[in-house]
Amino acid sequence: MTPVRTTIVVSGTVLVVLYAQLMYVVTQILTPLSTVPGRTLGQIAVAAEAVGEPVFTPHAVALPLIGVALAAAVLVAAIMFPVFRTEWVALAYLALLVCGLPAYLGVAFGVGMSLGDLGDVLPIDGSDSEVGLVLMSTSFVACFLAIGVGAGILVHRAGRGVGKLAAFRPAR
């Protein structure tokens, strides 16, 4: 593998894994603690189970793990099959980061609604962790980078047909 491809594969995998970990930490630790200040996660879980609200759900674990599994699949494909161009590998990692935003919003919405419904049982502050903005910003930057990489791929593909025109020289 070329150094550029190695850098893209390593940094892409690390970014997706960090994104997934931060998604879990924000939705399952920081949001409940900032919404119900002064309570522990155990107290929040007991109150949520008593009322029947699914604050701590398997989706919050499954969705980040799916992202990590897809990043590992891109990693293996990039190493095992050099036929995949480096630009496509970068685009795959950027797409995973972009798709992390709907997954985060889905999990965060469910957790937030469940925490909001605990207002009868626990004193709800109503605040949310601002760390989720890091995830949103990362996805937006990845979206713009994906557009740039996609445009670069299109320009590169369009440039392949220009080879015949290179021999043409205008008269002076």
Coordinates of C-alpha atoms in Angstrom, one line a residue:
M1 CA 0.0 0.0 0.0
T2 CA 1.1 3.5 -0.7
P3 CA 1.7 5.9 2.2
V4 CA -1.3 8.0 1.2
R5 CA -3.5 4.9 1.1
T6 CA -2.2 3.7 4.5
T7 CA -2.8 7.1 6.0
I8 CA -6.4 7.2 4.7
V9 CA -7.1 3.7 5.9
V10 CA -5.7 4.2 9.4
S11 CA -7.1 7.6 9.9
G12 CA -10.5 6.7 8.5
T13 CA -10.8 3.6 10.7
V14 CA -9.7 5.6 13.8
L15 CA -12.1 8.4 13.1
V16 CA -15.1 6.1 12.7
V17 CA -14.2 4.2 15.8
L18 CA -13.8 7.5 17.8
Y19 CA -17.1 8.8 16.4
A20 CA -18.9 5.6 17.5
Q21 CA -17.4 5.7 21.0
L22 CA -18.3 9.4 21.4
M23 CA -21.8 8.6 20.2
Y24 CA -22.2 6.0 22.9
V25 CA -20.7 8.2 25.6
V26 CA -22.9 11.2 24.7
T27 CA -26.2 9.3 24.4
Q28 CA -25.7 6.9 27.3
I29 CA -23.6 8.8 29.8
L30 CA -23.4 12.6 29.2
T31 CA -27.0 13.2 28.2
P32 CA -28.6 11.4 31.1
L33 CA -26.2 13.0 33.6
S34 CA -26.7 16.5 32.2
T35 CA -30.5 16.1 32.0
V36 CA -30.9 14.8 35.5
P37 CA -28.2 16.5 37.5
G38 CA -27.3 15.2 40.9
R39 CA -28.3 11.6 40.1
T40 CA -26.1 8.7 39.1
L41 CA -26.6 6.6 36.0
G42 CA -27.8 3.7 38.3
Q43 CA -30.5 5.9 39.9
I44 CA -31.6 7.1 36.5
A45 CA -31.7 3.5 35.2
V46 CA -33.8 2.4 38.2
A47 CA -36.2 5.3 37.8
A48 CA -36.5 4.6 34.0
E49 CA -37.2 0.9 34.5
A50 CA -39.8 1.7 37.1
V51 CA -41.7 3.9 34.7
G52 CA -41.1 1.7 31.7
E53 CA -39.0 4.3 29.7
P54 CA -36.2 2.8 27.6
V55 CA -33.3 5.2 28.4
F56 CA -30.6 2.7 28.1
T57 CA -31.5 0.6 25.0
P58 CA -29.6 -1.9 22.9
H59 CA -29.8 0.4 19.9
A60 CA -27.4 2.8 21.6
V61 CA -24.8 0.0 21.6
A62 CA -25.8 -1.7 18.3
L63 CA -25.7 1.4 16.0
P64 CA -22.1 2.5 17.0
L65 CA -21.0 -1.2 16.6
I66 CA -22.5 -1.3 13.1
G67 CA -20.4 1.7 12.2
V68 CA -17.2 0.1 13.6
A69 CA -18.0 -3.1 11.8
L70 CA -18.5 -1.2 8.5
A71 CA -15.2 0.6 9.1
A72 CA -13.5 -2.7 9.6
A73 CA -15.0 -4.0 6.4
V74 CA -13.6 -1.0 4.5
L75 CA -10.3 -1.5 6.1
V76 CA -10.1 -5.2 5.1
A77 CA -11.4 -4.4 1.6
A78 CA -8.8 -1.7 1.2
I79 CA -6.0 -4.0 2.3
M80 CA -7.1 -7.2 0.5
F81 CA -8.3 -5.7 -2.8
P82 CA -5.9 -3.0 -4.2
V83 CA -8.3 -2.7 -7.2
F84 CA -10.3 -0.2 -5.1
R85 CA -8.9 3.2 -5.8
T86 CA -7.7 5.2 -2.8
E87 CA -10.3 7.9 -3.6
W88 CA -13.1 5.4 -3.2
V89 CA -11.7 4.2 0.1
A90 CA -11.6 7.8 1.4
L91 CA -15.2 8.3 0.1
A92 CA -16.3 5.1 1.9
Y93 CA -14.9 6.4 5.3
L94 CA -16.4 9.8 4.7
A95 CA -19.8 8.3 3.9
L96 CA -19.6 6.3 7.2
L97 CA -18.9 9.6 9.1
V98 CA -21.8 11.3 7.3
C99 CA -24.2 8.4 8.0
G100 CA -23.2 8.6 11.7
L101 CA -25.3 11.7 12.1
P102 CA -28.7 10.1 11.4
A103 CA -27.7 7.2 13.7
Y104 CA -26.7 9.7 16.4
L105 CA -29.9 11.7 16.1
G106 CA -32.0 8.6 16.2
V107 CA -30.5 7.3 19.4
A108 CA -30.3 10.8 21.0
F109 CA -33.9 11.5 20.2
G110 CA -35.1 8.3 21.8
V111 CA -32.9 8.9 24.9
G112 CA -34.0 12.5 25.1
M113 CA -37.7 11.6 24.8
S114 CA -37.4 8.9 27.5
L115 CA -35.6 11.2 29.8
G116 CA -38.2 13.9 29.2
D117 CA -40.9 11.5 30.2
L118 CA -39.2 10.9 33.5
G119 CA -40.2 14.4 34.7
D120 CA -42.8 13.0 37.0
V121 CA -40.3 10.8 38.8
L122 CA -37.0 12.7 38.7
P123 CA -36.3 16.5 38.6
I124 CA -35.5 17.1 35.0
D125 CA -33.2 20.1 34.2
G126 CA -33.8 19.9 30.5
S127 CA -30.3 20.6 29.5
D128 CA -28.4 18.4 27.1
S129 CA -24.7 17.7 26.6
E130 CA -23.2 20.0 24.0
V131 CA -20.6 17.3 23.1
G132 CA -23.1 16.1 20.5
L133 CA -22.2 19.2 18.5
V134 CA -18.8 17.6 17.9
L135 CA -20.5 14.7 16.2
M136 CA -22.7 16.9 14.2
S137 CA -19.8 19.1 13.1
T138 CA -17.7 16.1 12.2
S139 CA -20.5 14.7 10.0
F140 CA -21.0 18.1 8.3
V141 CA -17.3 18.4 7.5
A142 CA -17.2 14.8 6.3
C143 CA -20.2 15.6 4.0
F144 CA -18.4 18.6 2.4
L145 CA -15.2 16.5 2.1
A146 CA -17.2 13.7 0.5
I147 CA -18.6 16.2 -2.0
G148 CA -15.1 17.3 -2.8
V149 CA -13.7 13.8 -3.2
G150 CA -16.7 12.9 -5.4
A151 CA -16.1 15.9 -7.5
G152 CA -12.4 15.0 -7.8
I153 CA -13.3 11.5 -8.9
L154 CA -15.7 12.9 -11.6
V155 CA -13.0 15.3 -12.8
H156 CA -10.5 12.5 -12.9
R157 CA -12.9 10.2 -14.9
A158 CA -13.7 13.1 -17.3
G159 CA -10.0 13.7 -17.8
R160 CA -9.4 10.2 -19.1
G161 CA -11.1 11.0 -22.4
V162 CA -9.0 14.1 -23.0
G163 CA -5.9 12.1 -24.0
K164 CA -6.8 12.3 -27.7
L165 CA -7.1 16.1 -27.4
A166 CA -3.7 16.5 -25.9
A167 CA -2.1 15.8 -29.3
F168 CA -4.1 18.7 -30.8
R169 CA -2.1 21.9 -30.9
P170 CA -3.7 25.1 -32.0
A171 CA -2.1 27.0 -34.9
R172 CA 0.0 30.0 -33.8

